[in-house]
Backbone as numpy.savetxt, mean C-alpha at the origin, in Angstrom:
# Nx Ny Nz CAx CAy CAz Cx Cy Cz
20.37 -19.95 -4.79 19.72 -18.84 -4.60 20.40 -17.38 -4.12
21.31 -17.43 -3.84 22.72 -16.28 -4.01 22.80 -15.52 -5.08
23.07 -16.60 -5.68 22.98 -16.29 -7.58 22.54 -15.37 -7.87
20.73 -16.69 -8.65 19.62 -15.62 -7.97 18.96 -14.30 -7.69
19.71 -14.02 -6.37 19.58 -12.27 -5.63 20.62 -12.10 -6.61
21.75 -12.21 -6.94 22.74 -11.23 -7.16 22.45 -10.77 -8.76
21.49 -11.91 -9.57 21.63 -11.00 -11.19 19.71 -10.17 -9.94
19.33 -10.65 -9.33 18.41 -10.32 -9.96 18.14 -8.22 -8.97
19.33 -8.11 -8.55 19.28 -6.78 -7.69 20.70 -6.36 -8.54
21.83 -6.50 -9.25 21.52 -6.07 -10.09 21.03 -5.67 -11.65
20.32 -6.62 -11.41 19.46 -5.96 -13.02 18.28 -4.48 -12.36
17.78 -5.37 -11.00 17.13 -4.40 -10.33 18.07 -2.39 -10.12
19.12 -2.20 -10.06 19.72 -1.22 -9.77 19.27 -0.39 -11.52
19.83 -1.67 -12.47 19.68 -1.14 -14.05 18.14 -0.36 -14.63
17.30 -0.94 -13.43 15.70 -0.96 -14.16 15.34 0.15 -13.87
14.86 0.64 -15.53 14.57 2.21 -15.90 13.58 2.40 -14.69
12.27 1.58 -14.71 10.62 1.60 -14.48 11.51 1.63 -12.84
12.24 1.41 -12.27 12.69 1.02 -10.43 12.83 2.52 -10.56
13.31 2.96 -10.93 14.09 4.58 -10.62 12.95 5.20 -11.08
12.22 4.91 -11.99 10.77 5.71 -12.86 9.45 6.71 -11.16
9.26 4.92 -10.77 9.13 4.73 -9.96 9.14 4.96 -8.79
10.02 4.96 -8.36 10.65 6.08 -7.05 10.63 7.57 -7.00
11.12 8.42 -8.77 11.18 9.21 -8.53 9.99 10.00 -8.75
9.16 10.06 -9.37 7.69 9.78 -9.32 7.40 9.68 -9.00
7.19 8.93 -7.37 5.85 8.89 -5.95 6.82 10.29 -5.07
7.66 10.34 -5.26 8.65 10.84 -4.17 8.13 12.87 -5.26
8.22 13.41 -6.66 7.60 13.91 -6.77 6.35 14.26 -6.88
5.42 13.09 -6.66 4.44 13.50 -6.89 4.02 13.35 -4.91
4.15 13.48 -3.89 4.11 13.62 -2.84 4.42 14.86 -2.81
6.11 15.42 -3.18 6.75 17.16 -2.88 5.66 17.75 -3.41
4.65 17.18 -4.75 3.70 18.74 -5.58 2.61 18.68 -4.43
2.15 17.36 -3.22 1.01 17.38 -3.24 2.02 18.20 -1.27
2.81 18.32 -0.82 3.67 18.68 0.05 2.56 20.75 -0.49
3.59 20.82 -1.63 3.67 22.52 -2.03 2.12 22.84 -2.04
0.74 22.07 -2.24 -0.32 22.27 -2.59 -1.11 22.50 -0.80
-0.43 21.38 -0.10 -0.75 21.34 1.36 -0.30 23.60 1.76
1.02 23.74 1.06 1.67 24.76 2.27 1.06 25.81 1.24
1.01 25.90 0.36 -0.21 27.27 0.03 -1.08 26.91 0.83
-1.71 25.78 1.01 -3.20 26.28 1.37 -3.23 26.12 3.22
-2.21 26.24 3.64 -1.47 26.38 4.96 -2.13 27.94 4.88
-1.06 28.82 4.19 -1.22 29.93 4.16 -2.62 30.78 3.71
-3.47 30.33 2.25 -4.34 30.73 2.39 -5.52 30.78 3.50
-5.77 29.24 4.84 -6.35 28.88 5.41 -6.52 29.41 6.65
-4.84 29.51 6.78 -4.24 29.76 7.54 -5.34 28.48 8.56
-4.44 27.14 7.66 -4.95 25.94 9.03 -3.79 25.32 9.51
-4.21 25.00 10.00 -2.88 23.31 11.12 -2.11 21.72 9.95
-1.19 22.29 9.29 -0.91 20.81 8.86 -0.33 20.16 9.08
-0.98 17.83 9.35 -0.37 16.91 9.90 1.07 16.44 9.48
2.55 16.63 9.82 3.51 16.14 8.76 2.79 14.87 8.99
2.65 14.23 9.76 2.70 13.26 9.87 2.06 11.87 8.88
1.45 12.99 8.08 0.41 12.56 7.37 1.04 12.47 6.28
1.97 13.06 5.75 2.59 13.65 4.64 4.23 12.30 4.93
4.43 11.91 5.80 5.29 11.13 6.70 4.61 9.45 5.86
3.69 9.62 5.81 3.59 7.53 5.73 2.71 7.54 3.83
2.45 8.30 3.55 1.70 8.84 2.57 2.30 8.08 1.59
3.35 7.47 0.96 3.45 6.52 0.35 3.14 4.74 0.93
2.06 4.98 1.46 1.34 3.65 2.68 -0.01 3.68 1.08
-0.84 5.28 1.32 -1.56 4.55 -0.24 -1.48 4.77 -1.56
-0.23 5.20 -1.58 0.28 4.95 -2.63 1.77 3.65 -3.67
1.64 3.18 -2.58 2.68 1.67 -2.93 2.34 0.95 -3.40
0.46 0.54 -2.95 -0.09 -0.55 -3.55 -0.21 0.17 -5.38
-0.41 1.20 -5.83 -0.62 1.29 -7.00 0.88 1.24 -7.75
1.96 1.31 -7.74 3.37 1.37 -8.00 3.51 0.16 -8.06
3.80 -0.97 -6.57 4.06 -2.32 -7.28 3.73 -3.07 -8.12
2.04 -2.75 -7.82 1.13 -3.07 -9.01 1.63 -2.96 -10.93
2.79 -2.06 -10.71 2.75 -2.09 -11.82 5.06 -2.17 -12.40
5.06 -1.87 -11.36 6.69 -2.55 -10.79 6.99 -4.64 -10.72
5.65 -4.80 -10.17 6.26 -6.17 -9.74 6.48 -7.07 -11.36
4.92 -6.51 -11.68 4.97 -7.80 -13.00 5.55 -7.59 -13.80
5.67 -6.14 -14.44 6.51 -5.25 -15.82 8.97 -6.65 -14.58
8.95 -5.91 -14.16 10.26 -6.92 -13.66 10.03 -8.33 -14.06
9.42 -9.33 -12.88 9.73 -10.26 -12.90 8.77 -11.24 -14.00
7.42 -9.86 -15.02 7.16 -10.91 -16.46 8.47 -11.10 -16.86
8.97 -10.26 -17.00 10.49 -10.29 -18.00 11.04 -11.35 -18.22
11.07 -12.37 -17.38 11.91 -13.46 -17.63 11.24 -14.75 -17.73
9.44 -14.01 -17.70 8.30 -15.09 -18.53 8.87 -14.34 -20.86
9.00 -13.02 -20.67 9.01 -13.12 -21.95 9.69 -12.74 -23.08
11.27 -13.33 -21.95 12.82 -13.39 -22.81 13.15 -15.02 -22.60
12.07 -15.64 -21.74 12.58 -17.27 -22.37 13.58 -16.96 -21.00
14.25 -16.05 -19.63 14.78 -16.52 -18.74 14.37 -17.51 -17.69
14.07 -16.94 -17.62 12.25 -18.13 -16.67 12.93 -20.06 -16.96
12.70 -19.66 -18.35 12.83 -21.35 -18.27 14.80 -22.36 -18.40
15.57 -20.88 -18.26 17.22 -21.39 -18.65 17.87 -20.97 -17.37
16.52 -20.72 -16.47 17.33 -20.35 -15.09 16.65 -21.96 -14.31
15.71 -22.57 -15.14 15.53 -24.08 -14.47 16.20 -24.99 -15.14
16.88 -24.81 -16.24 17.42 -25.91 -16.89 19.16 -25.56 -16.31
19.29 -24.32 -16.19 20.47 -24.62 -15.37 20.93 -25.24 -13.61
20.17 -25.76 -13.71 19.76 -26.35 -12.19 18.95 -25.27 -11.47
18.62 -24.30 -10.94 17.66 -23.43 -10.64 16.49 -23.96 -10.11
16.30 -24.77 -8.64 15.22 -25.65 -8.24 13.85 -24.18 -8.63
12.61 -24.37 -8.74 11.66 -23.46 -8.74 11.51 -22.94 -7.50
11.54 -23.85 -6.06 11.16 -22.62 -5.41 12.18 -20.67 -4.54
13.59 -21.78 -5.60 14.36 -20.40 -5.31 14.44 -19.82 -6.54
13.18 -19.34 -7.29 13.81 -18.70 -8.41 12.07 -18.28 -7.35
11.02 -18.73 -7.64 10.21 -18.52 -7.23 9.88 -17.30 -5.83
10.90 -17.50 -4.33 10.40 -16.98 -3.14 12.93 -15.30 -3.66
13.25 -15.97 -4.24 14.11 -15.14 -5.52 13.44 -13.54 -5.62
12.72 -13.90 -6.47 11.31 -12.89 -7.20 11.27 -11.72 -5.98
10.56 -12.97 -4.95 9.74 -12.20 -4.06 10.72 -11.26 -2.65
12.03 -12.05 -3.14 13.03 -11.15 -1.60 13.18 -9.79 -2.52
13.10 -9.77 -4.27 13.78 -8.87 -4.72 12.80 -7.87 -5.16
11.51 -8.38 -5.39 10.32 -7.16 -4.75 10.73 -6.33 -3.49
9.98 -7.39 -3.10 9.82 -6.53 -1.62 12.13 -5.81 -1.36
12.29 -5.83 -0.98 12.90 -5.16 -1.43 13.19 -3.52 -2.24
12.61 -3.61 -3.20 12.60 -2.84 -4.25 11.47 -2.09 -3.89
10.53 -2.32 -2.37 8.89 -1.87 -2.34 9.43 -1.40 -1.55
10.68 -1.64 -0.21 11.18 -1.16 1.26 11.86 0.16 1.16
12.73 0.34 -0.49 13.85 0.90 -0.51 13.33 2.78 -1.36
12.68 1.59 -2.25 10.82 3.04 -2.89 10.24 3.56 -1.85
9.81 3.36 -0.90 9.35 3.66 1.14 10.24 4.01 1.73
11.78 3.65 1.25 12.24 4.72 2.48 12.81 6.00 2.16
12.88 5.90 0.78 13.30 7.08 0.07 12.61 7.97 0.20
11.44 7.63 0.08 10.17 8.70 -0.37 9.56 9.36 1.23
10.42 8.12 2.60 9.86 9.26 4.09 11.28 9.59 4.39
12.08 9.45 4.01 13.58 10.52 4.17 12.60 11.51 3.57
12.57 11.95 2.85 11.67 12.84 1.39 10.75 14.04 2.41
10.00 12.99 2.62 8.66 13.99 3.30 9.61 14.30 4.70
10.23 13.34 5.72 10.10 13.94 6.90 11.29 15.06 7.35
11.99 15.41 5.79 12.71 16.25 5.37 12.88 17.35 5.47
11.25 17.54 4.43 10.55 18.31 3.86 9.62 19.35 4.51
9.15 17.79 5.74 7.85 18.56 5.47 7.81 18.97 7.51
9.33 18.34 7.86 9.25 19.13 9.41 9.40 20.03 9.46
10.41 20.49 8.37 11.36 21.80 7.96 10.06 22.80 8.01
8.86 22.63 6.81 8.11 22.92 6.56 6.47 23.65 7.56
5.94 22.03 8.08 5.05 22.68 8.97 5.07 21.86 10.29
6.38 21.19 10.64 7.30 21.45 12.05 6.98 19.94 12.56
6.95 19.64 13.31 7.68 18.23 14.24 6.71 17.12 14.15
6.56 16.60 14.49 5.45 15.39 13.81 4.76 14.69 15.20
3.38 14.79 15.11 2.66 15.10 16.48 2.66 13.44 16.66
2.28 12.23 16.50 2.77 11.39 17.32 3.45 11.00 17.59
3.50 10.67 19.49 3.81 9.77 19.53 5.38 8.91 19.02
7.06 8.89 19.09 7.19 7.73 19.36 6.92 6.73 19.17
6.59 6.19 20.17 5.85 4.19 19.16 4.93 4.52 18.96
3.77 5.22 18.26 2.45 5.16 17.81 3.80 5.73 16.10
4.38 5.76 15.61 5.19 6.76 14.20 6.41 4.94 14.10
7.03 4.20 15.05 7.39 2.76 15.27 6.48 2.19 15.11
5.11 1.77 15.46 4.93 1.07 14.62 3.69 1.17 12.82
3.75 2.22 12.77 3.42 2.96 11.71 3.48 2.34 10.25
5.91 2.20 10.41 6.61 2.05 10.08 6.68 0.33 9.94
6.26 0.08 11.07 5.95 -1.50 11.71 4.83 -1.99 10.58
3.98 -0.95 9.96 2.20 -1.35 9.53 2.22 -1.53 8.00
3.64 -0.40 8.00 3.95 0.10 5.83 4.95 -0.96 5.80
6.18 -1.79 6.49 7.22 -2.85 6.11 5.81 -3.99 5.75
4.57 -4.62 6.90 3.87 -5.63 6.51 3.74 -5.89 5.34
2.77 -4.29 4.92 2.27 -3.99 3.92 2.14 -4.16 2.85
4.04 -3.59 2.88 5.22 -3.53 1.58 5.12 -5.79 1.09
5.70 -6.26 2.04 5.15 -7.80 2.12 4.34 -8.08 1.82
3.07 -7.75 2.10 2.30 -8.27 1.47 1.44 -7.58 -0.33
1.70 -7.01 0.00 1.67 -6.14 -1.74 2.61 -7.09 -2.70
3.83 -7.64 -2.27 4.95 -7.72 -2.45 4.11 -8.88 -2.83
3.71 -10.01 -2.55 3.09 -11.64 -2.20 2.41 -11.72 -3.40
1.51 -10.65 -2.91 0.05 -10.74 -4.35 1.03 -10.43 -5.14
1.06 -9.93 -5.81 1.58 -9.48 -7.02 2.94 -9.86 -8.08
4.24 -10.85 -7.40 4.21 -11.85 -7.10 3.71 -12.93 -7.58
3.04 -12.95 -6.90 1.65 -14.57 -7.30 1.03 -14.21 -8.52
0.88 -12.93 -9.34 -0.05 -13.06 -10.09 0.28 -13.56 -11.89
1.78 -12.21 -11.11 2.81 -12.42 -12.01 3.19 -13.67 -12.76
3.88 -15.42 -11.55 4.44 -16.19 -11.43 3.34 -17.07 -12.62
2.27 -16.72 -12.02 1.61 -17.77 -12.71 0.79 -17.40 -14.19
1.06 -16.50 -14.44 -0.15 -15.81 -15.34 0.61 -16.30 -16.63
2.77 -15.71 -16.54 3.08 -15.85 -18.06 3.07 -14.43 -18.54
2.60 -13.37 -18.79 2.46 -12.49 -19.75 2.19 -10.84 -19.25
3.12 -10.91 -19.50 3.04 -9.22 -17.92 2.18 -7.95 -18.09
1.76 -8.09 -19.57 1.45 -7.10 -19.79 -0.88 -7.31 -19.03
-1.19 -8.98 -19.35 -1.96 -9.69 -18.73 -1.82 -9.29 -17.22
-0.32 -9.31 -15.94 -0.28 -9.34 -14.90 -0.15 -8.24 -14.76
0.23 -7.26 -15.85 -0.22 -5.19 -14.68 -1.35 -4.80 -15.18
-2.65 -5.87 -15.99 -3.96 -5.13 -15.59 -4.13 -6.20 -14.89
-3.87 -6.97 -14.06 -4.49 -8.09 -13.71 -3.95 -6.88 -11.96
-3.02 -6.93 -11.13 -2.38 -6.78 -10.60 -3.74 -4.97 -10.11
-3.61 -4.48 -11.38 -4.16 -2.39 -11.77 -5.50 -2.51 -11.52
-6.06 -3.88 -12.14 -7.94 -3.66 -11.08 -8.14 -4.91 -10.15
-6.97 -5.62 -9.99 -7.06 -5.40 -8.42 -6.50 -4.61 -7.06
-5.63 -3.82 -7.53 -4.86 -2.97 -6.25 -6.53 -1.43 -6.13
-7.13 -1.01 -8.02 -7.98 0.05 -8.07 -9.06 -1.07 -6.97
-9.86 -1.88 -7.08 -10.70 -2.49 -6.57 -10.77 -2.41 -5.04
-9.20 -3.44 -4.58 -9.64 -3.16 -2.85 -9.23 -1.78 -2.68
-9.19 -0.87 -3.62 -9.32 1.22 -3.49 -10.85 1.42 -3.25
-11.57 0.99 -4.32 -12.41 1.20 -4.14 -13.45 0.65 -2.87
-13.33 -0.32 -2.37 -13.87 -1.42 -1.86 -13.25 -0.41 -0.54
-12.44 0.01 -0.37 -11.80 0.76 1.43 -11.55 1.28 1.52
-12.00 2.34 0.01 -12.83 3.86 0.13 -14.41 3.83 0.27
-15.43 3.39 0.42 -16.49 2.91 0.59 -16.57 3.00 1.94
-15.77 1.10 2.73 -15.95 1.06 3.51 -15.15 2.84 4.82
-14.66 2.54 4.76 -13.94 3.58 5.91 -14.56 5.77 5.73
-15.55 4.92 4.71 -16.34 6.20 4.72 -18.21 6.37 5.58
-18.57 4.89 5.02 -19.05 4.23 5.89 -18.89 4.47 7.59
-17.50 3.96 7.97 -17.73 4.60 9.49 -17.18 5.89 9.78
-16.74 6.97 8.71 -16.02 7.86 8.98 -17.66 8.61 9.55
-18.77 8.37 9.15 -20.26 8.77 10.43 -19.92 8.61 11.36
-20.53 10.18 12.31 -20.16 9.87 13.54 -21.55 9.59 14.50
-21.48 9.47 15.12 -23.06 8.93 15.98 -24.64 10.14 16.06
-23.35 10.96 16.27 -24.55 11.87 16.18 -24.11 12.35 15.36
-24.85 14.05 14.56 -25.09 14.62 14.16 -26.06 15.96 14.25
-25.62 17.55 14.14 -26.40 18.90 14.13 -27.17 19.22 12.95
-28.49 18.99 13.63 -29.67 20.08 12.64 -30.63 20.94 13.16
-30.21 21.77 12.29 -31.91 23.25 12.07 -33.07 23.44 11.27
-33.60 23.03 12.11 -35.45 23.02 11.45 -35.83 24.85 12.14
-37.07 24.98 11.56 -37.30 26.32 11.70 -38.81 26.45 12.53
-39.19 27.02 13.05 -39.94 27.24 13.82 -40.76 27.87 14.43
-42.03 28.46 13.92 -42.42 29.66 13.92 -41.53 30.57 13.60
-41.04 31.10 13.13 -39.73 31.42 11.79 -38.53 32.08 12.45
-38.34 30.76 14.21 -36.63 30.59 14.58 -36.30 29.66 14.40
-34.71 29.71 14.47 -33.76 28.66 13.65 -33.53 27.19 15.14
-34.25 26.18 15.30 -34.21 26.03 16.43 -32.66 24.76 15.46
-31.62 24.69 16.84 -30.67 24.01 16.63 -30.48 22.54 16.76
-30.62 21.46 17.30 -30.88 20.50 17.97 -28.98 19.39 17.57
-28.69 18.37 18.63 -28.12 17.00 18.08 -28.61 15.68 18.07
-29.19 15.30 17.23 -29.49 14.05 16.76 -28.87 12.96 16.73
-28.79 11.18 16.82 -28.10 10.04 16.45 -27.85 9.95 14.92
-27.49 10.21 14.73 -26.76 9.97 13.11 -27.25 8.62 12.30
-28.46 7.93 11.90 -28.73 7.08 10.87 -27.92 6.45 10.12
-27.25 7.13 10.24 -26.00 6.31 9.23 -24.61 6.15 10.05
-25.18 6.28 11.15 -24.02 5.48 12.43 -23.51 4.21 11.88
-22.84 3.58 11.81 -22.41 1.90 12.37 -22.10 1.69 13.35
-22.99 1.14 13.87 -23.01 0.45 15.48 -22.66 -1.79 16.02
-22.28 -1.43 16.39 -22.58 -3.16 16.84 -21.49 -4.13 15.98
-22.02 -5.14 15.80 -21.28 -6.40 14.60 -21.27 -5.66 13.61
-22.22 -4.37 12.77 -22.02 -3.67 12.04 -20.52 -3.07 11.46
-20.19 -2.95 12.83 -19.35 -1.89 12.77 -18.27 -3.19 12.53
-18.11 -4.10 13.40 -16.71 -3.91 13.55 -16.32 -5.23 12.35
-17.63 -5.66 12.02 -17.21 -6.45 10.50 -16.49 -5.42 9.35
-17.04 -4.01 9.36 -16.75 -3.05 8.34 -15.44 -2.45 9.04
-15.07 -2.40 9.84 -13.60 -2.26 10.29 -12.02 -3.48 10.49
-13.20 -4.78 10.57 -11.89 -5.91 10.50 -12.00 -5.80 8.42
-13.66 -5.63 7.79 -12.72 -5.08 5.79 -11.67 -4.33 5.69
-11.50 -3.55 5.83 -10.49 -2.46 5.67 -9.58 -2.61 6.59
-9.04 -3.43 7.77 -8.24 -3.52 7.96 -7.22 -4.65 8.06
-8.25 -5.62 7.19 -7.74 -6.64 6.72 -7.83 -6.45 4.89
-8.01 -5.40 4.28 -7.41 -5.50 3.01 -5.67 -3.98 3.55
-5.46 -4.15 2.37 -4.08 -4.26 1.90 -4.02 -3.03 2.05
-5.18 -2.49 0.81 -5.87 -0.76 0.28 -6.10 -0.40 1.74
-6.79 -0.70 2.67 -7.31 -0.21 3.60 -6.84 0.43 4.86
-5.45 -0.71 4.68 -4.64 -0.70 5.79 -3.62 0.84 5.52
-3.68 0.85 3.72 -3.05 1.99 2.82 -3.19 2.99 3.51
-4.51 3.38 3.25 -5.20 4.63 3.51 -5.19 4.92 5.51
-5.19 3.79 5.75 -5.43 4.05 7.19 -3.60 5.09 7.46
-3.23 3.92 7.89 -2.12 4.17 7.86 -1.43 5.94 7.62
-1.25 5.88 6.10 -1.33 7.57 5.73 -2.12 8.43 6.86
-3.26 8.02 7.01 -4.05 9.52 7.59 -4.16 9.05 8.92
-2.85 7.75 9.18 -3.16 8.18 11.04 -4.31 7.62 11.75
-5.24 6.71 11.29 -6.58 6.66 11.60 -6.65 5.22 12.23
-6.00 4.98 12.06 -6.30 3.11 12.58 -6.51 2.63 14.05
-7.66 2.76 14.51 -8.01 2.25 16.16 -7.03 1.26 16.54
-6.50 0.37 15.77 -5.27 -0.27 16.34 -4.24 -0.95 15.52
-3.21 -0.46 15.44 -2.53 -0.14 14.27 -1.53 -1.83 13.99
-1.88 -1.95 15.34 -0.68 -3.29 16.00 -1.74 -4.45 14.94
-2.82 -4.49 14.98 -2.95 -5.43 14.40 -3.57 -5.75 11.84
-3.22 -4.79 12.03 -2.10 -3.88 10.64 -1.52 -5.68 9.59
-0.95 -5.23 10.64 1.03 -5.97 10.07 0.44 -7.22 10.85
-0.38 -7.90 11.74 -0.47 -9.33 11.54 -1.74 -10.21 10.50
-2.96 -8.88 9.85 -3.10 -10.28 8.97 -2.62 -8.93 7.23
-1.34 -8.81 7.35 -0.90 -9.03 5.91 0.00 -9.95 6.80
0.29 -9.93 7.13 1.10 -11.46 7.65 0.40 -12.77 6.74
-0.13 -13.29 7.30 -2.02 -13.52 7.02 -1.78 -13.98 5.47
-1.90 -12.70 5.26 -1.77 -12.16 2.97 -1.51 -12.98 3.00
0.56 -12.29 3.02 1.59 -12.83 2.79 1.68 -14.33 2.55
0.91 -15.16 3.73 1.50 -16.62 4.25 0.34 -16.90 3.26
-0.20 -16.83 3.25 -1.73 -17.01 1.74 -1.23 -17.56 0.82
-0.31 -15.45 0.44 -0.45 -16.33 -0.90 1.22 -16.24 -1.87
1.94 -17.07 -0.55 3.25 -18.09 -0.66 2.57 -18.75 -1.22
1.99 -19.20 -0.07 1.20 -20.90 -0.40 0.68 -20.83 -1.36
0.03 -20.65 -1.72 -1.05 -20.76 -3.16 0.01 -20.67 -4.37
0.99 -19.58 -4.53 1.44 -18.99 -5.20 2.47 -20.08 -5.47
3.15 -20.49 -4.47 4.50 -21.30 -4.71 4.02 -22.39 -5.27
2.90 -23.36 -4.48 2.35 -24.20 -4.89 1.87 -24.69 -6.53
0.94 -24.07 -6.52 0.35 -23.66 -8.48 1.66 -24.19 -8.75
3.07 -22.59 -8.73 3.93 -22.36 -9.67 5.43 -23.79 -9.96
5.12 -24.67 -8.67 5.70 -25.89 -8.85 5.53 -26.72 -9.71
4.18 -26.54 -9.95 2.84 -27.11 -11.18 2.80 -26.55 -12.27
3.41 -25.13 -12.44 2.73 -24.60 -13.78 3.94 -25.49 -14.65
3.58 -26.00 -16.35 3.83 -26.11 -16.74 5.13 -24.60 -18.08
6.44 -25.00 -17.89 6.74 -23.44 -18.43 6.86 -24.56 -19.30
6.49 -23.50 -20.56 6.68 -24.13 -22.02 8.36 -23.50 -22.08
């Protein structure tokens, strides 16, 4: 596996798409900082530095859904994967060496992004609001999130054999999960009470009533579980610092990682590589 890893990392360093993804993510976030800075000056509002620090968590899924299929899928399009097997590399080594390389690529992109964001936002918006232990747990959750995303897209790519199809499937999957997560988070965001105004005898009457859209009991627990378990939901919560239990996100990511790799390796090991 060491030879596969060495060759893979050398190819990754020379890969233009990898550098494009890294630079694009940083540029988008810098543009977001500029926009928020202008809003801060215009509307005199407070901007949370922490949100920018973890903004990559909500975008890394899209980044990896493009990078991994095109990077790993090249082995199929160039016929490299057959050559690896012919020279004696076991399928297990091929599968998991690709996983390790893609995980590292995601971690590097995220680390560079966080360093840039920390440097810029602390200078412009001030120190972090989150306590140190919370920042550490957000970083841990982000790491596990990257591993789970990499496991999913690595599985899709190595089972598809066609990098174009792999990209399409991966993008549809990540955008689908983002839409589901956004919808669930919207329902969870409804407060328990809401303010209303009515006019009685020409007078404005303000009162606080129970919000009929507020989720409670088992319904709320189910919705929270869905958004905690789905990688895109984790990303949104990490970015917004709104996870009720940040520690559980890493556990769910680990479960997704194990399931994806077990299914992926089992099927890849039996795949007919023509």
